[in-house]
């Protein structure tokens, strides 16, 4: 196994169990590892630090996966890691919910592997060359542990590009999922299209937040912005919302949302769907004198990296300002950011600017975070990406 020595003083992060070793930290690579090879990482003074996946194309040269030198990284190691991750999600799955994230990359000690369960199908994202190398083993372990109908590769994420991997989108094992697969979350049925849907097909990270938000929507007039397939809209309807308006720029999202309304037999008269840019639509509502009791803002990632932070902050601020202006006095704004680069304190600051600009007094009445199937390792704060605030706007 190739050994890698870090520069003097560069061992601290690895000792603190942070899973990334940046290329600038490498002093010496003893040999010629291929991308995806498991390598042994040492401090400058020769102390063993961890095992990790090497990648010569990536800014993150080694992704650490095991800190115990006695462990052998073989099939049974993968089996243990996968079984542990799957077992820790058992309490999420029940009669009401048959979809969740089973494996969440670094948080589950499998850097670059994401596994989502959609009823009887599994959708994988393989985002590191290390995991790519053992893909067949992983498929075999998942197949025997979970007995799914099919395992699908949905690795079309930009992250693959950083590792020099091609985009994959296809069947790995078993049968293809139907064009519209039925899954259940919080007792609500969704049609999801694994092959064409966004991300891995469904945003299961908002499961708990949808339910929490819905508990405030009985008899309320709700606006669900960036609705995708209707997570917040459907939970609100299930909880007796008076009306729901759902806005998304994607035609596929709006189509799927409409199917989901029918699938759950909700009253279609209560629902308005608008395929439009949210910023434009919010301005149009303001111009028309529209207002709402509850507004959800769940935009895509505005800050893909720290360098995009300033621009993203302005976009979040503007969006939140527009949302606040459309609320009835005392109305609720559920506002989210899924940008890892925007931490909760920064997000609060941005929302405070929005409130000042909107001339509104705002109370935080609840904070939202990512659910248990997207754990955050205490040593890896980069894994904490989803945050939100429930605001009362006075
Ligand atoms: N709230 C959703 C998830 C939102 S994901 C849920 O609970 O499932 C973000 C969504 O924003 C995507 O569906 C994407 O199509 C949509 N989107 C991105 N940019 C947009 C824009 N400028 N205007 C409207 N929708 C947008």
Short mmCIF file of C-alpha atoms and ligand atoms in Angstrom, two decimals:
data_model
loop_
_atom_site.label_atom_id
_atom_site.label_comp_id
_atom_site.label_asym_id
_atom_site.label_seq_id
_atom_site.Cartn_x
_atom_site.Cartn_y
_atom_site.Cartn_z
CA UNK A 1 0.00 0.00 0.00
CA UNK A 2 1.35 3.40 -0.95
CA UNK A 3 2.41 5.56 1.99
CA UNK A 4 1.97 9.32 2.09
CA UNK A 5 3.83 11.63 4.44
CA UNK A 6 2.31 14.99 5.31
CA UNK A 7 4.23 18.23 5.66
CA UNK A 8 5.35 19.19 9.13
CA UNK A 9 2.40 20.66 11.06
CA UNK A 10 -0.21 19.49 8.53
CA UNK A 11 -1.35 16.48 10.59
CA UNK A 12 -3.64 18.40 12.93
CA UNK A 13 -6.87 18.11 10.92
CA UNK A 14 -6.41 14.36 10.39
CA UNK A 15 -5.71 13.84 14.10
CA UNK A 16 -8.92 15.73 14.82
CA UNK A 17 -10.69 13.29 12.48
CA UNK A 18 -11.38 15.74 9.70
CA UNK A 19 -11.71 13.53 6.59
CA UNK A 20 -9.99 15.75 3.99
CA UNK A 21 -6.27 16.07 3.27
CA UNK A 22 -5.63 18.86 0.78
CA UNK A 23 -3.00 18.38 -1.94
CA UNK A 24 -0.91 21.24 -0.51
CA UNK A 25 -0.41 19.24 2.72
CA UNK A 26 1.48 16.37 1.07
CA UNK A 27 5.24 16.20 1.67
CA UNK A 28 5.99 12.89 -0.01
CA UNK A 29 4.12 10.16 -1.89
CA UNK A 30 6.12 6.94 -1.65
CA UNK A 31 5.18 5.27 -4.92
CA UNK A 32 2.67 5.95 -7.66
CA UNK A 33 -0.87 5.45 -6.39
CA UNK A 34 -3.72 5.32 -8.89
CA UNK A 35 -6.77 7.46 -8.35
CA UNK A 36 -9.04 5.67 -5.92
CA UNK A 37 -6.31 3.56 -4.31
CA UNK A 38 -6.42 3.21 -0.53
CA UNK A 39 -3.25 4.80 0.86
CA UNK A 40 -1.73 5.01 4.32
CA UNK A 41 -1.22 8.54 5.63
CA UNK A 42 1.51 9.48 8.12
CA UNK A 43 2.49 12.66 9.94
CA UNK A 44 5.90 14.17 9.17
CA UNK A 45 7.33 12.49 12.28
CA UNK A 46 6.18 9.05 11.06
CA UNK A 47 3.06 8.71 13.24
CA UNK A 48 0.25 6.78 11.52
CA UNK A 49 -2.78 9.01 10.95
CA UNK A 50 -5.38 7.21 8.82
CA UNK A 51 -6.23 5.26 5.68
CA UNK A 52 -7.82 7.17 2.82
CA UNK A 53 -8.65 7.25 -0.89
CA UNK A 54 -6.03 8.92 -3.02
CA UNK A 55 -6.95 11.19 -5.92
CA UNK A 56 -4.36 13.05 -7.96
CA UNK A 57 -6.97 15.18 -9.77
CA UNK A 58 -8.69 16.59 -6.75
CA UNK A 59 -7.91 19.49 -4.42
CA UNK A 60 -8.75 16.98 -1.71
CA UNK A 61 -5.84 14.61 -2.40
CA UNK A 62 -6.83 12.04 0.23
CA UNK A 63 -10.28 11.36 1.67
CA UNK A 64 -9.78 9.67 5.01
CA UNK A 65 -11.98 6.73 5.93
CA UNK A 66 -10.40 4.76 8.76
CA UNK A 67 -8.29 5.95 11.67
CA UNK A 68 -7.54 2.52 13.15
CA UNK A 69 -4.27 1.16 11.72
CA UNK A 70 -5.24 -2.46 12.54
CA UNK A 71 -8.32 -2.38 10.32
CA UNK A 72 -8.02 -3.91 6.88
CA UNK A 73 -10.07 -2.10 4.25
CA UNK A 74 -11.61 -5.14 2.61
CA UNK A 75 -15.09 -6.31 1.67
CA UNK A 76 -16.03 -7.04 5.26
CA UNK A 77 -14.96 -3.51 6.25
CA UNK A 78 -17.37 -2.12 3.63
CA UNK A 79 -20.02 -4.54 4.78
CA UNK A 80 -19.71 -3.34 8.38
CA UNK A 81 -19.78 0.32 7.44
CA UNK A 82 -22.83 -0.14 5.21
CA UNK A 83 -24.70 -2.28 7.71
CA UNK A 84 -24.05 0.25 10.46
CA UNK A 85 -25.32 3.12 8.30
CA UNK A 86 -28.43 1.21 7.23
CA UNK A 87 -29.23 0.07 10.79
CA UNK A 88 -29.05 3.64 12.08
CA UNK A 89 -31.93 4.62 9.75
CA UNK A 90 -34.24 1.80 10.78
CA UNK A 91 -36.40 4.00 13.03
CA UNK A 92 -37.13 6.42 10.17
CA UNK A 93 -38.72 3.74 8.00
CA UNK A 94 -42.27 2.70 8.90
CA UNK A 95 -45.79 2.54 7.44
CA UNK A 96 -45.74 6.30 6.83
CA UNK A 97 -42.26 6.64 5.32
CA UNK A 98 -40.47 4.29 2.91
CA UNK A 99 -37.86 6.69 1.57
CA UNK A 100 -34.75 8.12 3.23
CA UNK A 101 -30.99 8.49 2.86
CA UNK A 102 -29.24 5.30 3.93
CA UNK A 103 -25.65 6.40 3.44
CA UNK A 104 -24.41 10.00 3.65
CA UNK A 105 -20.81 10.04 2.49
CA UNK A 106 -18.22 11.30 5.04
CA UNK A 107 -20.86 11.36 7.78
CA UNK A 108 -21.06 7.54 7.46
CA UNK A 109 -17.29 7.06 6.96
CA UNK A 110 -17.77 6.30 3.25
CA UNK A 111 -16.47 9.45 1.55
CA UNK A 112 -18.12 9.92 -1.82
CA UNK A 113 -20.97 7.44 -1.42
CA UNK A 114 -24.62 8.45 -1.14
CA UNK A 115 -27.36 5.83 -1.07
CA UNK A 116 -31.02 6.83 -1.10
CA UNK A 117 -33.87 4.39 -0.61
CA UNK A 118 -37.01 4.93 -2.64
CA UNK A 119 -39.50 2.23 -1.65
CA UNK A 120 -37.99 -0.95 -3.15
CA UNK A 121 -35.32 0.81 -5.20
CA UNK A 122 -31.93 2.25 -4.30
CA UNK A 123 -30.36 5.26 -5.95
CA UNK A 124 -26.59 5.67 -5.64
CA UNK A 125 -24.36 8.69 -6.12
CA UNK A 126 -20.71 7.81 -6.47
CA UNK A 127 -18.66 10.97 -6.03
CA UNK A 128 -15.15 9.72 -5.31
CA UNK A 129 -12.77 7.57 -7.30
CA UNK A 130 -12.23 5.41 -4.20
CA UNK A 131 -15.88 4.39 -4.09
CA UNK A 132 -15.97 4.05 -7.89
CA UNK A 133 -13.27 1.36 -7.59
CA UNK A 134 -15.35 -0.74 -5.18
CA UNK A 135 -18.71 -0.01 -6.80
CA UNK A 136 -19.41 -3.66 -7.62
CA UNK A 137 -18.70 -4.78 -4.05
CA UNK A 138 -20.99 -2.07 -2.71
CA UNK A 139 -23.79 -3.07 -5.07
CA UNK A 140 -23.41 -6.69 -3.98
CA UNK A 141 -23.49 -5.81 -0.26
CA UNK A 142 -26.55 -3.58 -0.71
CA UNK A 143 -28.29 -6.23 -2.77
CA UNK A 144 -27.83 -8.95 -0.19
CA UNK A 145 -28.56 -6.67 2.81
CA UNK A 146 -31.69 -5.01 1.44
CA UNK A 147 -32.98 -7.20 -1.37
CA UNK A 148 -34.10 -4.23 -3.51
CA UNK A 149 -35.91 -4.54 -6.84
CA UNK A 150 -33.26 -2.42 -8.53
CA UNK A 151 -30.15 -0.37 -7.85
CA UNK A 152 -29.74 2.72 -9.96
CA UNK A 153 -26.70 4.97 -10.49
CA UNK A 154 -27.60 8.64 -10.33
CA UNK A 155 -24.12 10.09 -10.17
CA UNK A 156 -24.66 13.08 -12.40
CA UNK A 157 -23.29 15.57 -9.91
CA UNK A 158 -20.66 18.21 -10.61
CA UNK A 159 -18.64 16.79 -7.71
CA UNK A 160 -17.74 13.82 -9.93
CA UNK A 161 -15.96 16.22 -12.27
CA UNK A 162 -13.56 17.29 -9.48
CA UNK A 163 -12.49 13.65 -9.13
CA UNK A 164 -12.02 13.18 -12.87
CA UNK A 165 -15.00 10.81 -13.10
CA UNK A 166 -17.51 10.68 -15.95
CA UNK A 167 -21.19 11.24 -15.47
CA UNK A 168 -23.13 8.03 -14.90
CA UNK A 169 -26.85 7.53 -15.04
CA UNK A 170 -28.01 3.97 -15.36
CA UNK A 171 -29.03 0.68 -13.91
CA UNK A 172 -26.46 -1.14 -11.77
CA UNK A 173 -28.50 -4.15 -10.76
CA UNK A 174 -32.01 -5.61 -11.04
CA UNK A 175 -34.91 -3.90 -12.77
CA UNK A 176 -35.23 -0.32 -13.92
CA UNK A 177 -37.48 1.74 -11.70
CA UNK A 178 -40.81 2.59 -13.34
CA UNK A 179 -41.02 6.04 -14.93
CA UNK A 180 -43.00 7.19 -11.93
CA UNK A 181 -42.15 5.34 -8.78
CA UNK A 182 -44.50 5.70 -5.82
CA UNK A 183 -42.89 6.50 -2.49
CA UNK A 184 -44.36 7.50 0.85
CA UNK A 185 -43.12 10.11 3.29
CA UNK A 186 -45.00 11.36 6.37
CA UNK A 187 -47.97 9.34 5.08
CA UNK A 188 -48.05 11.28 1.80
CA UNK A 189 -47.57 9.57 -1.56
CA UNK A 190 -45.19 10.99 -4.18
CA UNK A 191 -44.50 10.01 -7.73
CA UNK A 192 -40.81 10.30 -8.28
CA UNK A 193 -38.86 9.98 -11.46
CA UNK A 194 -35.43 8.65 -10.48
CA UNK A 195 -33.96 8.84 -13.96
CA UNK A 196 -34.99 12.43 -14.74
CA UNK A 197 -35.72 13.99 -11.36
CA UNK A 198 -33.38 16.46 -9.72
CA UNK A 199 -30.59 15.43 -7.37
CA UNK A 200 -31.31 11.77 -6.68
CA UNK A 201 -35.03 12.14 -7.37
CA UNK A 202 -36.53 13.56 -4.18
CA UNK A 203 -35.40 15.93 -1.44
CA UNK A 204 -35.72 13.63 1.56
CA UNK A 205 -33.66 16.03 3.69
CA UNK A 206 -36.78 18.18 4.21
CA UNK A 207 -38.93 15.32 5.61
CA UNK A 208 -39.07 16.60 9.21
CA UNK A 209 -39.21 20.28 8.26
CA UNK A 210 -42.22 19.65 5.98
CA UNK A 211 -44.08 18.09 8.88
CA UNK A 212 -43.11 20.85 11.32
CA UNK A 213 -44.09 23.59 8.89
CA UNK A 214 -47.38 21.87 8.08
CA UNK A 215 -48.39 22.02 11.73
CA UNK A 216 -48.68 25.82 11.36
CA UNK A 217 -50.79 25.82 8.19
CA UNK A 218 -54.31 24.77 9.22
CA UNK A 219 -56.84 27.14 7.61
CA UNK A 220 -53.97 29.25 6.27
CA UNK A 221 -53.24 30.65 2.85
CA UNK A 222 -49.85 29.12 1.98
CA UNK A 223 -47.27 30.06 -0.66
CA UNK A 224 -44.71 27.32 -1.36
CA UNK A 225 -41.77 28.77 -3.33
CA UNK A 226 -39.30 26.40 -5.03
CA UNK A 227 -41.89 23.69 -4.52
CA UNK A 228 -40.27 20.91 -6.62
CA UNK A 229 -42.61 17.91 -6.40
CA UNK A 230 -44.62 19.57 -3.62
CA UNK A 231 -43.13 18.48 -0.29
CA UNK A 232 -44.24 21.54 1.67
CA UNK A 233 -47.44 22.00 -0.38
CA UNK A 234 -48.70 18.45 0.19
CA UNK A 235 -47.89 18.38 3.91
CA UNK A 236 -49.74 21.70 4.29
CA UNK A 237 -52.78 20.33 2.46
CA UNK A 238 -52.70 17.21 4.63
CA UNK A 239 -52.83 19.49 7.64
CA UNK A 240 -55.87 21.44 6.45
CA UNK A 241 -54.38 24.47 4.72
CA UNK A 242 -57.08 26.72 3.25
CA UNK A 243 -55.18 27.12 -0.02
CA UNK A 244 -51.73 26.44 -1.40
CA UNK A 245 -49.91 28.21 -4.21
CA UNK A 246 -46.83 26.35 -5.46
CA UNK A 247 -44.16 28.03 -7.57
CA UNK A 248 -41.26 26.33 -9.38
CA UNK A 249 -39.44 27.14 -12.61
CA UNK A 250 -39.24 23.49 -13.71
CA UNK A 251 -42.06 22.08 -15.85
CA UNK A 252 -41.26 18.53 -14.70
CA UNK A 253 -41.48 19.63 -11.05
CA UNK A 254 -44.88 21.26 -11.59
CA UNK A 255 -46.20 18.25 -13.54
CA UNK A 256 -45.08 15.87 -10.82
CA UNK A 257 -46.61 18.10 -8.15
CA UNK A 258 -49.95 18.04 -9.97
CA UNK A 259 -49.82 14.24 -10.16
CA UNK A 260 -49.02 14.11 -6.45
CA UNK A 261 -52.02 16.29 -5.56
CA UNK A 262 -54.28 13.81 -7.39
CA UNK A 263 -52.51 10.75 -6.06
CA UNK A 264 -53.26 11.89 -2.50
CA UNK A 265 -56.82 12.89 -3.44
CA UNK A 266 -56.37 16.45 -2.20
CA UNK A 267 -58.93 19.02 -3.32
CA UNK A 268 -57.46 20.44 -6.53
CA UNK A 269 -59.56 23.60 -6.08
CA UNK A 270 -57.36 24.52 -3.14
CA UNK A 271 -54.18 24.42 -5.21
CA UNK A 272 -52.68 26.87 -7.71
CA UNK A 273 -49.48 25.87 -9.50
CA UNK A 274 -47.31 28.46 -11.20
CA UNK A 275 -44.34 27.59 -13.41
CA UNK A 276 -42.20 30.69 -13.05
CA UNK A 277 -39.06 32.22 -11.65
CA UNK A 278 -39.73 32.79 -7.94
CA UNK A 279 -38.16 36.27 -7.82
CA UNK A 280 -40.30 37.41 -10.73
CA UNK A 281 -43.40 35.82 -9.28
CA UNK A 282 -42.93 37.38 -5.84
CA UNK A 283 -42.66 40.80 -7.48
CA UNK A 284 -45.78 40.07 -9.54
CA UNK A 285 -47.69 39.12 -6.36
CA UNK A 286 -46.57 42.36 -4.69
CA UNK A 287 -47.65 44.41 -7.71
CA UNK A 288 -51.06 42.70 -7.64
CA UNK A 289 -51.47 43.36 -3.91
CA UNK A 290 -51.50 39.60 -3.04
CA UNK A 291 -50.65 38.45 0.47
CA UNK A 292 -50.26 35.12 2.30
CA UNK A 293 -50.38 33.76 5.86
CA UNK A 294 -47.47 31.33 5.48
CA UNK A 295 -44.63 31.45 2.94
CA UNK A 296 -41.96 28.79 2.33
CA UNK A 297 -38.68 29.75 0.64
CA UNK A 298 -36.59 26.65 -0.14
CA UNK A 299 -34.23 27.79 -2.92
CA UNK A 300 -31.48 25.71 -4.55
CA UNK A 301 -27.91 26.08 -3.30
CA UNK A 302 -27.01 29.75 -3.96
CA UNK A 303 -23.44 29.38 -2.62
CA UNK A 304 -21.75 26.29 -4.08
CA UNK A 305 -18.47 27.42 -2.44
CA UNK A 306 -17.10 30.01 -0.02
CA UNK A 307 -16.03 32.22 -2.93
CA UNK A 308 -19.67 32.57 -3.98
CA UNK A 309 -20.72 33.72 -0.53
CA UNK A 310 -21.12 37.47 -1.16
CA UNK A 311 -23.23 36.98 -4.22
CA UNK A 312 -25.29 34.30 -2.52
CA UNK A 313 -25.84 36.51 0.53
CA UNK A 314 -27.31 39.21 -1.69
CA UNK A 315 -29.57 36.69 -3.43
CA UNK A 316 -30.81 35.25 -0.11
CA UNK A 317 -31.37 38.74 1.25
CA UNK A 318 -33.39 39.86 -1.72
CA UNK A 319 -35.48 36.70 -1.77
CA UNK A 320 -36.28 36.98 1.94
CA UNK A 321 -37.09 40.67 1.68
CA UNK A 322 -39.59 39.93 -1.10
CA UNK A 323 -41.12 37.11 0.94
CA UNK A 324 -41.52 39.27 4.06
CA UNK A 325 -43.32 41.96 2.09
CA UNK A 326 -46.00 39.49 0.97
CA UNK A 327 -46.96 38.29 4.45
CA UNK A 328 -50.02 39.35 6.39
CA UNK A 329 -49.13 40.96 9.75
CA UNK A 330 -48.06 38.14 12.09
CA UNK A 331 -47.62 35.76 9.14
CA UNK A 332 -44.96 33.03 9.08
CA UNK A 333 -41.94 32.76 6.83
CA UNK A 334 -40.12 29.41 6.65
CA UNK A 335 -36.83 30.25 5.00
CA UNK A 336 -34.07 27.77 4.16
CA UNK A 337 -30.52 27.64 2.89
CA UNK A 338 -28.91 24.40 1.70
CA UNK A 339 -25.54 26.08 1.07
CA UNK A 340 -22.86 24.51 3.24
CA UNK A 341 -20.86 27.75 2.94
CA UNK A 342 -23.64 29.72 4.68
CA UNK A 343 -23.69 28.76 8.35
CA UNK A 344 -26.68 29.41 10.59
CA UNK A 345 -25.22 32.59 12.12
CA UNK A 346 -24.48 34.03 8.67
CA UNK A 347 -27.95 33.06 7.55
CA UNK A 348 -29.53 34.85 10.52
CA UNK A 349 -27.47 37.94 9.67
CA UNK A 350 -28.68 37.84 6.06
CA UNK A 351 -32.29 37.48 7.20
CA UNK A 352 -31.80 40.40 9.61
CA UNK A 353 -30.67 42.60 6.69
CA UNK A 354 -33.72 41.48 4.72
CA UNK A 355 -35.99 42.44 7.64
CA UNK A 356 -34.38 45.88 7.92
CA UNK A 357 -34.76 46.45 4.18
CA UNK A 358 -38.38 45.29 4.28
CA UNK A 359 -39.05 47.54 7.28
CA UNK A 360 -40.36 44.53 9.28
CA UNK A 361 -39.86 43.38 12.84
CA UNK A 362 -39.12 39.65 12.79
CA UNK A 363 -39.08 36.97 15.52
CA UNK A 364 -37.35 33.61 15.15
CA UNK A 365 -39.82 31.06 16.50
CA UNK A 366 -38.04 27.90 15.43
CA UNK A 367 -34.81 26.71 13.78
CA UNK A 368 -34.76 23.97 11.17
CA UNK A 369 -31.89 21.58 10.45
CA UNK A 370 -31.14 18.46 8.43
CA UNK A 371 -32.72 15.21 9.66
CA UNK A 372 -31.16 12.13 11.28
CA UNK A 373 -30.47 10.37 8.00
CA UNK A 374 -28.14 13.28 7.09
CA UNK A 375 -25.98 13.21 10.24
CA UNK A 376 -23.19 15.71 10.82
CA UNK A 377 -19.92 14.33 12.15
CA UNK A 378 -18.74 16.62 14.92
CA UNK A 379 -15.28 16.70 13.29
CA UNK A 380 -16.68 17.60 9.85
CA UNK A 381 -18.77 20.74 9.98
CA UNK A 382 -18.75 20.90 6.15
CA UNK A 383 -21.36 18.13 6.29
CA UNK A 384 -23.86 20.52 7.88
CA UNK A 385 -25.56 22.18 4.93
CA UNK A 386 -29.32 22.47 5.49
CA UNK A 387 -30.59 25.12 7.86
CA UNK A 388 -33.71 27.17 8.15
CA UNK A 389 -35.62 29.63 10.28
CA UNK A 390 -39.29 29.87 11.03
CA UNK A 391 -40.02 33.57 11.40
CA UNK A 392 -43.02 35.48 12.59
CA UNK A 393 -43.11 38.68 10.61
CA UNK A 394 -44.79 41.52 12.51
N1 LIG B 1 -39.02 22.47 -1.55
C1 LIG B 1 -38.73 21.35 -2.39
C2 LIG B 1 -37.29 21.26 -2.81
C3 LIG B 1 -36.76 22.50 -3.51
S1 LIG B 1 -35.39 22.19 -4.49
C4 LIG B 1 -39.18 20.07 -1.71
O1 LIG B 1 -39.68 20.11 -0.58
O2 LIG B 1 -39.03 19.00 -2.31
C5 LIG B 1 -35.24 23.67 -5.37
C6 LIG B 1 -36.25 23.86 -6.48
O3 LIG B 1 -36.09 25.17 -6.96
C7 LIG B 1 -36.11 22.97 -7.70
O4 LIG B 1 -37.31 22.29 -7.91
C8 LIG B 1 -35.84 23.93 -8.88
O5 LIG B 1 -36.54 23.57 -10.06
C9 LIG B 1 -36.40 25.21 -8.34
N2 LIG B 1 -35.80 26.44 -8.84
C10 LIG B 1 -34.49 26.74 -9.00
N3 LIG B 1 -34.35 28.04 -9.36
C11 LIG B 1 -35.60 28.57 -9.42
C12 LIG B 1 -36.11 29.87 -9.70
N4 LIG B 1 -35.30 30.90 -9.98
N5 LIG B 1 -37.44 30.06 -9.66
C13 LIG B 1 -38.26 29.02 -9.34
N6 LIG B 1 -37.84 27.78 -9.07
C14 LIG B 1 -36.52 27.56 -9.08
#
